[in-house]
Amino acid sequence: MGKDEERIYKLLTSESTRRKAFEMIVKSYGESLYWKIRYIVLTHDDANDVLQNTFLKAWSNIGSFRGKSKLSTWLYSIAINEALDYLRKSRNTLNADAADGMSVAGKLMADEYFDGDEVHAMLLEAISTLPEVQRTVFNLRYFDNMKYSEMSAVLNTSEGALKASYHIAVKKISDYFHLHE
């Protein structure tokens, strides 16, 4: 644990300072959690909803955090699971939205909070075609440069499986770009 994590954990262990510790968690990890979630669910509004759910779940389970893993690992795990749950629940909505004829890239370019260019939007569209696990592994490795050992702790799977998922995802994204040249 880093110094900040140790300080927060110490505050979490006391009922009287738990709320202050949680405020520190929100301030310290809010932005990084937002971006981990955003790369999975893609839109700003969805990312904000999932982030709120992440913090609600973390708050309701804060008493069970025992410091066996890094606080950031615990939070990332909650955030990723919440984002994947959101995708599963909204799959029918996404399929209905696809009927409107607008691509993921088109929707991103129309999103006032999206600050990327067309190539970035196409990359996110290619990523959105990946199965959930490959999408998550790709996002954590590509956008966050997360080590496989940390990913293994967050996703509770072997490093070998993660490496395989990442390389398959890269191949599928490359193929996607070749098809859409």
Tab-separated table of N, CA, C and O in Angstrom, residues 24-125:
chain	number	residue	atom	x	y	z
A	24	MET	N	-12.173	11.009	0.946
A	24	MET	CA	-10.816	10.982	0.386
A	24	MET	C	-10.724	9.982	-0.760
A	24	MET	O	-10.056	10.233	-1.765
A	25	ILE	N	-11.416	8.856	-0.617
A	25	ILE	CA	-11.440	7.841	-1.681
A	25	ILE	C	-12.066	8.432	-2.936
A	25	ILE	O	-11.520	8.302	-4.034
A	26	VAL	N	-13.211	9.071	-2.774
A	26	VAL	CA	-13.905	9.661	-3.922
A	26	VAL	C	-13.012	10.692	-4.610
A	26	VAL	O	-12.875	10.697	-5.833
A	27	LYS	N	-12.370	11.539	-3.811
A	27	LYS	CA	-11.508	12.579	-4.369
A	27	LYS	C	-10.264	11.975	-5.035
A	27	LYS	O	-9.861	12.396	-6.118
A	28	SER	N	-9.665	10.988	-4.408
A	28	SER	CA	-8.414	10.398	-4.911
A	28	SER	C	-8.610	9.486	-6.113
A	28	SER	O	-7.757	9.435	-6.995
A	29	TYR	N	-9.716	8.749	-6.144
A	29	TYR	CA	-9.888	7.724	-7.166
A	29	TYR	C	-11.000	7.999	-8.171
A	29	TYR	O	-11.142	7.270	-9.151
A	30	GLY	N	-11.786	9.035	-7.945
A	30	GLY	CA	-12.932	9.311	-8.807
A	30	GLY	C	-12.594	9.415	-10.281
A	30	GLY	O	-13.225	8.776	-11.125
A	31	GLU	N	-11.580	10.195	-10.610
A	31	GLU	CA	-11.256	10.402	-12.021
A	31	GLU	C	-10.717	9.136	-12.679
A	31	GLU	O	-11.126	8.783	-13.789
A	32	SER	N	-9.813	8.428	-12.011
A	32	SER	CA	-9.264	7.212	-12.629
A	32	SER	C	-10.340	6.134	-12.773
A	32	SER	O	-10.369	5.412	-13.772
A	33	LEU	N	-11.237	6.033	-11.798
A	33	LEU	CA	-12.339	5.071	-11.919
A	33	LEU	C	-13.271	5.471	-13.063
A	33	LEU	O	-13.727	4.615	-13.822
A	34	TYR	N	-13.545	6.773	-13.170
A	34	TYR	CA	-14.402	7.258	-14.253
A	34	TYR	C	-13.861	6.788	-15.604
A	34	TYR	O	-14.607	6.279	-16.434
A	35	TRP	N	-12.555	6.972	-15.830
A	35	TRP	CA	-11.994	6.624	-17.135
A	35	TRP	C	-11.941	5.121	-17.364
A	35	TRP	O	-12.150	4.663	-18.481
A	36	LYS	N	-11.718	4.334	-16.332
A	36	LYS	CA	-11.777	2.877	-16.494
A	36	LYS	C	-13.185	2.459	-16.922
A	36	LYS	O	-13.365	1.650	-17.813
A	37	ILE	N	-14.169	3.059	-16.266
A	37	ILE	CA	-15.571	2.769	-16.584
A	37	ILE	C	-15.925	3.299	-17.967
A	37	ILE	O	-16.564	2.610	-18.759
A	38	ARG	N	-15.508	4.506	-18.263
A	38	ARG	CA	-15.862	5.158	-19.538
A	38	ARG	C	-15.396	4.339	-20.729
A	38	ARG	O	-16.097	4.222	-21.732
A	39	TYR	N	-14.193	3.760	-20.651
A	39	TYR	CA	-13.698	2.967	-21.765
A	39	TYR	C	-14.467	1.657	-21.931
A	39	TYR	O	-14.407	1.038	-22.983
A	40	ILE	N	-15.205	1.267	-20.917
A	40	ILE	CA	-16.019	0.057	-21.033
A	40	ILE	C	-17.417	0.399	-21.537
A	40	ILE	O	-17.928	-0.227	-22.459
A	41	VAL	N	-18.048	1.420	-20.950
A	41	VAL	CA	-19.432	1.740	-21.319
A	41	VAL	C	-19.544	2.811	-22.395
A	41	VAL	O	-20.612	3.007	-22.962
A	42	LEU	N	-18.455	3.517	-22.666
A	42	LEU	CA	-18.270	4.472	-23.754
A	42	LEU	C	-18.838	5.877	-23.554
A	42	LEU	O	-18.174	6.834	-23.872
A	43	THR	N	-20.045	6.045	-23.061
A	43	THR	CA	-20.585	7.403	-22.999
A	43	THR	C	-20.410	8.026	-21.619
A	43	THR	O	-20.364	7.336	-20.600
A	44	HIS	N	-20.358	9.346	-21.616
A	44	HIS	CA	-20.168	10.101	-20.382
A	44	HIS	C	-21.292	9.833	-19.376
A	44	HIS	O	-21.037	9.563	-18.196
A	45	ASP	N	-22.536	9.928	-19.833
A	45	ASP	CA	-23.671	9.745	-18.917
A	45	ASP	C	-23.678	8.350	-18.308
A	45	ASP	O	-23.911	8.193	-17.105
A	46	ASP	N	-23.427	7.337	-19.137
A	46	ASP	CA	-23.386	5.966	-18.624
A	46	ASP	C	-22.236	5.790	-17.637
A	46	ASP	O	-22.394	5.149	-16.594
A	47	ALA	N	-21.093	6.375	-17.955
A	47	ALA	CA	-19.934	6.280	-17.068
A	47	ALA	C	-20.230	6.933	-15.715
A	47	ALA	O	-19.865	6.394	-14.665
A	48	ASN	N	-20.889	8.081	-15.738
A	48	ASN	CA	-21.253	8.741	-14.479
A	48	ASN	C	-22.205	7.880	-13.657
A	48	ASN	O	-22.063	7.780	-12.440
A	49	ASP	N	-23.206	7.275	-14.314
A	49	ASP	CA	-24.144	6.400	-13.603
A	49	ASP	C	-23.419	5.227	-12.963
A	49	ASP	O	-23.649	4.891	-11.803
A	50	VAL	N	-22.529	4.597	-13.730
A	50	VAL	CA	-21.797	3.439	-13.219
A	50	VAL	C	-20.839	3.865	-12.107
A	50	VAL	O	-20.681	3.149	-11.112
A	51	LEU	N	-20.222	5.025	-12.240
A	51	LEU	CA	-19.331	5.522	-11.192
A	51	LEU	C	-20.102	5.724	-9.887
A	51	LEU	O	-19.625	5.344	-8.810
A	52	GLN	N	-21.292	6.306	-9.978
A	52	GLN	CA	-22.117	6.479	-8.779
A	52	GLN	C	-22.442	5.123	-8.151
A	52	GLN	O	-22.353	4.957	-6.932
A	53	ASN	N	-22.809	4.153	-8.993
A	53	ASN	CA	-23.100	2.804	-8.480
A	53	ASN	C	-21.867	2.182	-7.840
A	53	ASN	O	-21.964	1.484	-6.831
A	54	THR	N	-20.706	2.444	-8.432
A	54	THR	CA	-19.451	1.926	-7.883
A	54	THR	C	-19.220	2.477	-6.487
A	54	THR	O	-18.913	1.727	-5.551
A	55	PHE	N	-19.375	3.784	-6.326
A	55	PHE	CA	-19.146	4.383	-5.017
A	55	PHE	C	-20.211	3.949	-4.002
A	55	PHE	O	-19.898	3.748	-2.827
A	56	LEU	N	-21.447	3.766	-4.461
A	56	LEU	CA	-22.486	3.260	-3.549
A	56	LEU	C	-22.142	1.850	-3.066
A	56	LEU	O	-22.272	1.543	-1.878
A	57	LYS	N	-21.705	1.013	-3.992
A	57	LYS	CA	-21.340	-0.355	-3.625
A	57	LYS	C	-20.115	-0.359	-2.717
A	57	LYS	O	-20.065	-1.110	-1.735
A	58	ALA	N	-19.136	0.477	-3.023
A	58	ALA	CA	-17.938	0.554	-2.186
A	58	ALA	C	-18.312	1.025	-0.779
A	58	ALA	O	-17.847	0.454	0.214
A	59	TRP	N	-19.168	2.043	-0.686
A	59	TRP	CA	-19.575	2.543	0.623
A	59	TRP	C	-20.318	1.477	1.418
A	59	TRP	O	-20.061	1.278	2.609
A	60	SER	N	-21.229	0.769	0.766
A	60	SER	CA	-21.999	-0.247	1.488
A	60	SER	C	-21.142	-1.447	1.894
A	60	SER	O	-21.503	-2.173	2.811
A	61	ASN	N	-20.000	-1.634	1.233
A	61	ASN	CA	-19.119	-2.758	1.565
A	61	ASN	C	-17.813	-2.331	2.225
A	61	ASN	O	-16.913	-3.155	2.407
A	62	ILE	N	-17.707	-1.070	2.575
A	62	ILE	CA	-16.447	-0.547	3.098
A	62	ILE	C	-16.031	-1.238	4.393
A	62	ILE	O	-14.843	-1.427	4.655
A	63	GLY	N	-16.994	-1.656	5.161
A	63	GLY	CA	-16.685	-2.351	6.415
A	63	GLY	C	-16.026	-3.700	6.198
A	63	GLY	O	-15.332	-4.217	7.083
A	64	SER	N	-16.197	-4.272	5.007
A	64	SER	CA	-15.603	-5.584	4.732
A	64	SER	C	-14.209	-5.478	4.112
A	64	SER	O	-13.534	-6.492	3.953
A	65	PHE	N	-13.773	-4.259	3.773
A	65	PHE	CA	-12.428	-4.097	3.219
A	65	PHE	C	-11.410	-4.244	4.347
A	65	PHE	O	-11.439	-3.508	5.319
A	66	ARG	N	-10.532	-5.224	4.204
A	66	ARG	CA	-9.581	-5.544	5.268
A	66	ARG	C	-8.131	-5.213	4.911
A	66	ARG	O	-7.232	-5.534	5.651
A	67	GLY	N	-7.917	-4.608	3.766
A	67	GLY	CA	-6.565	-4.230	3.396
A	67	GLY	C	-5.715	-5.376	2.885
A	67	GLY	O	-4.500	-5.262	2.801
A	68	LYS	N	-6.336	-6.500	2.533
A	68	LYS	CA	-5.580	-7.635	1.997
A	68	LYS	C	-5.066	-7.351	0.592
A	68	LYS	O	-4.075	-7.907	0.161
A	69	SER	N	-5.771	-6.496	-0.133
A	69	SER	CA	-5.319	-6.034	-1.444
A	69	SER	C	-5.186	-4.516	-1.351
A	69	SER	O	-5.605	-3.901	-0.368
A	70	LYS	N	-4.605	-3.932	-2.383
A	70	LYS	CA	-4.531	-2.475	-2.418
A	70	LYS	C	-5.943	-1.920	-2.530
A	70	LYS	O	-6.812	-2.526	-3.161
A	71	LEU	N	-6.164	-0.787	-1.959
A	71	LEU	CA	-7.464	-0.117	-2.037
A	71	LEU	C	-7.835	0.132	-3.494
A	71	LEU	O	-8.980	-0.088	-3.902
A	72	SER	N	-6.864	0.558	-4.291
A	72	SER	CA	-7.134	0.820	-5.705
A	72	SER	C	-7.570	-0.449	-6.426
A	72	SER	O	-8.488	-0.417	-7.243
A	73	THR	N	-6.951	-1.577	-6.113
A	73	THR	CA	-7.333	-2.856	-6.737
A	73	THR	C	-8.768	-3.207	-6.378
A	73	THR	O	-9.552	-3.621	-7.234
A	74	TRP	N	-9.116	-3.041	-5.119
A	74	TRP	CA	-10.474	-3.318	-4.652
A	74	TRP	C	-11.486	-2.421	-5.373
A	74	TRP	O	-12.508	-2.892	-5.868
A	75	LEU	N	-11.172	-1.130	-5.477
A	75	LEU	CA	-12.072	-0.191	-6.145
A	75	LEU	C	-12.184	-0.477	-7.639
A	75	LEU	O	-13.285	-0.426	-8.208
A	76	TYR	N	-11.059	-0.774	-8.303
A	76	TYR	CA	-11.083	-1.084	-9.731
A	76	TYR	C	-11.924	-2.332	-9.992
A	76	TYR	O	-12.664	-2.397	-10.969
A	77	SER	N	-11.809	-3.297	-9.109
A	77	SER	CA	-12.588	-4.519	-9.265
A	77	SER	C	-14.090	-4.220	-9.192
A	77	SER	O	-14.875	-4.701	-10.007
A	78	ILE	N	-14.477	-3.409	-8.220
A	78	ILE	CA	-15.892	-3.020	-8.100
A	78	ILE	C	-16.324	-2.255	-9.348
A	78	ILE	O	-17.378	-2.543	-9.933
A	79	ALA	N	-15.517	-1.293	-9.785
A	79	ALA	CA	-15.863	-0.465	-10.941
A	79	ALA	C	-16.018	-1.299	-12.202
A	79	ALA	O	-16.987	-1.129	-12.958
A	80	ILE	N	-15.090	-2.188	-12.437
A	80	ILE	CA	-15.148	-3.019	-13.646
A	80	ILE	C	-16.354	-3.946	-13.605
A	80	ILE	O	-17.076	-4.085	-14.594
A	81	ASN	N	-16.602	-4.555	-12.454
A	81	ASN	CA	-17.782	-5.424	-12.339
A	81	ASN	C	-19.072	-4.647	-12.521
A	81	ASN	O	-20.009	-5.126	-13.168
A	82	GLU	N	-19.136	-3.440	-11.973
A	82	GLU	CA	-20.331	-2.602	-12.151
A	82	GLU	C	-20.509	-2.228	-13.628
A	82	GLU	O	-21.625	-2.240	-14.141
A	83	ALA	N	-19.411	-1.893	-14.300
A	83	ALA	CA	-19.490	-1.536	-15.725
A	83	ALA	C	-19.950	-2.728	-16.556
A	83	ALA	O	-20.796	-2.588	-17.447
A	84	LEU	N	-19.403	-3.898	-16.265
A	84	LEU	CA	-19.813	-5.097	-17.011
A	84	LEU	C	-21.261	-5.459	-16.714
A	84	LEU	O	-22.003	-5.848	-17.623
A	85	ASP	N	-21.686	-5.315	-15.458
A	85	ASP	CA	-23.094	-5.549	-15.118
A	85	ASP	C	-23.995	-4.579	-15.870
A	85	ASP	O	-25.053	-4.952	-16.372
A	86	TYR	N	-23.571	-3.333	-15.949
A	86	TYR	CA	-24.336	-2.328	-16.682
A	86	TYR	C	-24.492	-2.735	-18.147
A	86	TYR	O	-25.585	-2.644	-18.717
A	87	LEU	N	-23.389	-3.196	-18.752
A	87	LEU	CA	-23.453	-3.622	-20.157
A	87	LEU	C	-24.404	-4.797	-20.331
A	87	LEU	O	-25.175	-4.840	-21.289
A	88	ARG	N	-24.332	-5.746	-19.414
A	88	ARG	CA	-25.222	-6.918	-19.512
A	88	ARG	C	-26.687	-6.497	-19.412
A	88	ARG	O	-27.532	-6.974	-20.159
A	89	LYS	N	-26.983	-5.607	-18.462
A	89	LYS	CA	-28.363	-5.154	-18.257
A	89	LYS	C	-28.864	-4.312	-19.423
A	89	LYS	O	-30.048	-4.318	-19.732
A	90	SER	N	-27.958	-3.583	-20.051
A	90	SER	CA	-28.386	-2.673	-21.120
A	90	SER	C	-28.217	-3.277	-22.508
A	90	SER	O	-28.447	-2.596	-23.494
A	91	ARG	N	-27.855	-4.537	-22.583
A	91	ARG	CA	-27.633	-5.174	-23.887
A	91	ARG	C	-28.854	-5.051	-24.796
A	91	ARG	O	-28.737	-4.744	-25.968
A	92	ASN	N	-30.044	-5.255	-24.249
A	92	ASN	CA	-31.263	-5.136	-25.065
A	92	ASN	C	-31.458	-3.703	-25.556
A	92	ASN	O	-31.876	-3.483	-26.684
A	93	THR	N	-31.151	-2.729	-24.701
A	93	THR	CA	-31.263	-1.334	-25.096
A	93	THR	C	-30.268	-1.023	-26.205
A	93	THR	O	-30.602	-0.339	-27.164
A	94	LEU	N	-29.039	-1.524	-26.059
A	94	LEU	CA	-28.025	-1.285	-27.078
A	94	LEU	C	-28.441	-1.884	-28.409
A	94	LEU	O	-28.246	-1.285	-29.462
A	95	ASN	N	-29.025	-3.073	-28.374
A	95	ASN	CA	-29.488	-3.701	-29.609
A	95	ASN	C	-30.614	-2.879	-30.236
A	95	ASN	O	-30.669	-2.727	-31.446
A	96	ALA	N	-31.489	-2.343	-29.406
A	96	ALA	CA	-32.568	-1.501	-29.930
A	96	ALA	C	-31.992	-0.213	-30.501
A	96	ALA	O	-32.431	0.264	-31.537
A	97	ASP	N	-30.984	0.358	-29.829
A	97	ASP	CA	-30.353	1.582	-30.322
A	97	ASP	C	-29.659	1.348	-31.656
A	97	ASP	O	-29.610	2.240	-32.495
A	98	ALA	N	-29.110	0.159	-31.841
A	98	ALA	CA	-28.417	-0.151	-33.092
A	98	ALA	C	-29.381	-0.078	-34.278
A	98	ALA	O	-28.961	0.195	-35.395
A	99	ALA	N	-30.651	-0.286	-34.001
A	99	ALA	CA	-31.645	-0.237	-35.067
A	99	ALA	C	-31.834	1.179	-35.600
A	99	ALA	O	-32.362	1.368	-36.681
A	100	ASP	N	-31.389	2.193	-34.844
A	100	ASP	CA	-31.547	3.563	-35.323
A	100	ASP	C	-30.541	3.917	-36.414
A	100	ASP	O	-30.588	5.003	-36.974
A	101	GLY	N	-29.626	3.000	-36.700
A	101	GLY	CA	-28.697	3.177	-37.809
A	101	GLY	C	-27.453	3.982	-37.480
A	101	GLY	O	-26.594	4.141	-38.325
A	102	MET	N	-27.325	4.485	-36.273
A	102	MET	CA	-26.148	5.278	-35.917
A	102	MET	C	-25.092	4.367	-35.302
A	102	MET	O	-25.379	3.596	-34.403
A	103	SER	N	-23.878	4.469	-35.807
A	103	SER	CA	-22.777	3.652	-35.306
A	103	SER	C	-22.312	4.169	-33.940
A	103	SER	O	-22.625	5.290	-33.550
A	104	VAL	N	-21.546	3.340	-33.253
A	104	VAL	CA	-20.957	3.754	-31.981
A	104	VAL	C	-20.101	4.995	-32.204
A	104	VAL	O	-20.167	5.958	-31.444
A	105	ALA	N	-19.286	4.986	-33.255
A	105	ALA	CA	-18.429	6.142	-33.558
A	105	ALA	C	-19.276	7.386	-33.794
A	105	ALA	O	-18.946	8.481	-33.323
A	106	GLY	N	-20.375	7.243	-34.521
A	106	GLY	CA	-21.268	8.375	-34.776
A	106	GLY	C	-21.866	8.925	-33.491
A	106	GLY	O	-21.950	10.141	-33.300
A	107	LYS	N	-22.268	8.034	-32.596
A	107	LYS	CA	-22.825	8.470	-31.317
A	107	LYS	C	-21.767	9.176	-30.484
A	107	LYS	O	-22.056	10.167	-29.822
A	108	LEU	N	-20.540	8.643	-30.505
A	108	LEU	CA	-19.462	9.279	-29.745
A	108	LEU	C	-19.156	10.667	-30.286
A	108	LEU	O	-18.951	11.607	-29.521
A	109	MET	N	-19.110	10.798	-31.599
A	109	MET	CA	-18.813	12.097	-32.199
A	109	MET	C	-19.924	13.110	-31.873
A	109	MET	O	-19.668	14.307	-31.798
A	110	ALA	N	-21.149	12.620	-31.655
A	110	ALA	CA	-22.267	13.499	-31.309
A	110	ALA	C	-22.319	13.809	-29.806
A	110	ALA	O	-23.012	14.732	-29.394
A	111	ASP	N	-21.569	13.055	-28.997
A	111	ASP	CA	-21.542	13.239	-27.544
A	111	ASP	C	-20.739	14.494	-27.216
A	111	ASP	O	-19.559	14.595	-27.541
A	112	GLU	N	-21.378	15.477	-26.574
A	112	GLU	CA	-20.700	16.741	-26.276
A	112	GLU	C	-19.506	16.566	-25.338
A	112	GLU	O	-18.627	17.411	-25.284
A	113	TYR	N	-19.448	15.461	-24.606
A	113	TYR	CA	-18.345	15.223	-23.677
A	113	TYR	C	-17.199	14.442	-24.309
A	113	TYR	O	-16.165	14.255	-23.694
A	114	PHE	N	-17.388	13.962	-25.532
A	114	PHE	CA	-16.334	13.216	-26.214
A	114	PHE	C	-15.362	14.213	-26.832
A	114	PHE	O	-15.745	15.070	-27.614
A	115	ASP	N	-14.082	14.087	-26.451
A	115	ASP	CA	-13.107	15.059	-26.953
A	115	ASP	C	-12.084	14.429	-27.895
A	115	ASP	O	-11.046	15.013	-28.174
A	116	GLY	N	-12.390	13.249	-28.406
A	116	GLY	CA	-11.481	12.590	-29.337
A	116	GLY	C	-11.799	12.952	-30.779
A	116	GLY	O	-12.769	13.639	-31.077
A	117	ASP	N	-10.952	12.449	-31.671
A	117	ASP	CA	-11.192	12.654	-33.089
A	117	ASP	C	-11.877	11.416	-33.678
A	117	ASP	O	-12.234	10.481	-32.962
A	118	GLU	N	-12.046	11.416	-34.997
A	118	GLU	CA	-12.755	10.319	-35.656
A	118	GLU	C	-12.013	8.988	-35.511
A	118	GLU	O	-12.643	7.942	-35.345
A	119	VAL	N	-10.680	9.022	-35.559
A	119	VAL	CA	-9.898	7.787	-35.411
A	119	VAL	C	-10.089	7.203	-34.013
A	119	VAL	O	-10.271	6.000	-33.851
A	120	HIS	N	-10.099	8.078	-32.998
A	120	HIS	CA	-10.327	7.623	-31.627
A	120	HIS	C	-11.731	7.020	-31.500
A	120	HIS	O	-11.926	5.980	-30.853
A	121	ALA	N	-12.706	7.657	-32.104
A	121	ALA	CA	-14.075	7.141	-32.082
A	121	ALA	C	-14.148	5.771	-32.768
A	121	ALA	O	-14.830	4.866	-32.289
A	122	MET	N	-13.422	5.627	-33.886
A	122	MET	CA	-13.393	4.327	-34.587
A	122	MET	C	-12.728	3.256	-33.719
A	122	MET	O	-13.170	2.106	-33.705
A	123	LEU	N	-11.670	3.631	-33.000
A	123	LEU	CA	-11.022	2.682	-32.100
A	123	LEU	C	-12.004	2.220	-31.030
A	123	LEU	O	-12.130	1.024	-30.762
A	124	LEU	N	-12.717	3.160	-30.436
A	124	LEU	CA	-13.694	2.796	-29.405
A	124	LEU	C	-14.828	1.958	-29.982
A	124	LEU	O	-15.341	1.053	-29.324
A	125	GLU	N	-15.202	2.227	-31.229
A	125	GLU	CA	-16.208	1.401	-31.883
A	125	GLU	C	-15.681	-0.016	-32.079
A	125	GLU	O	-16.392	-0.995	-31.826
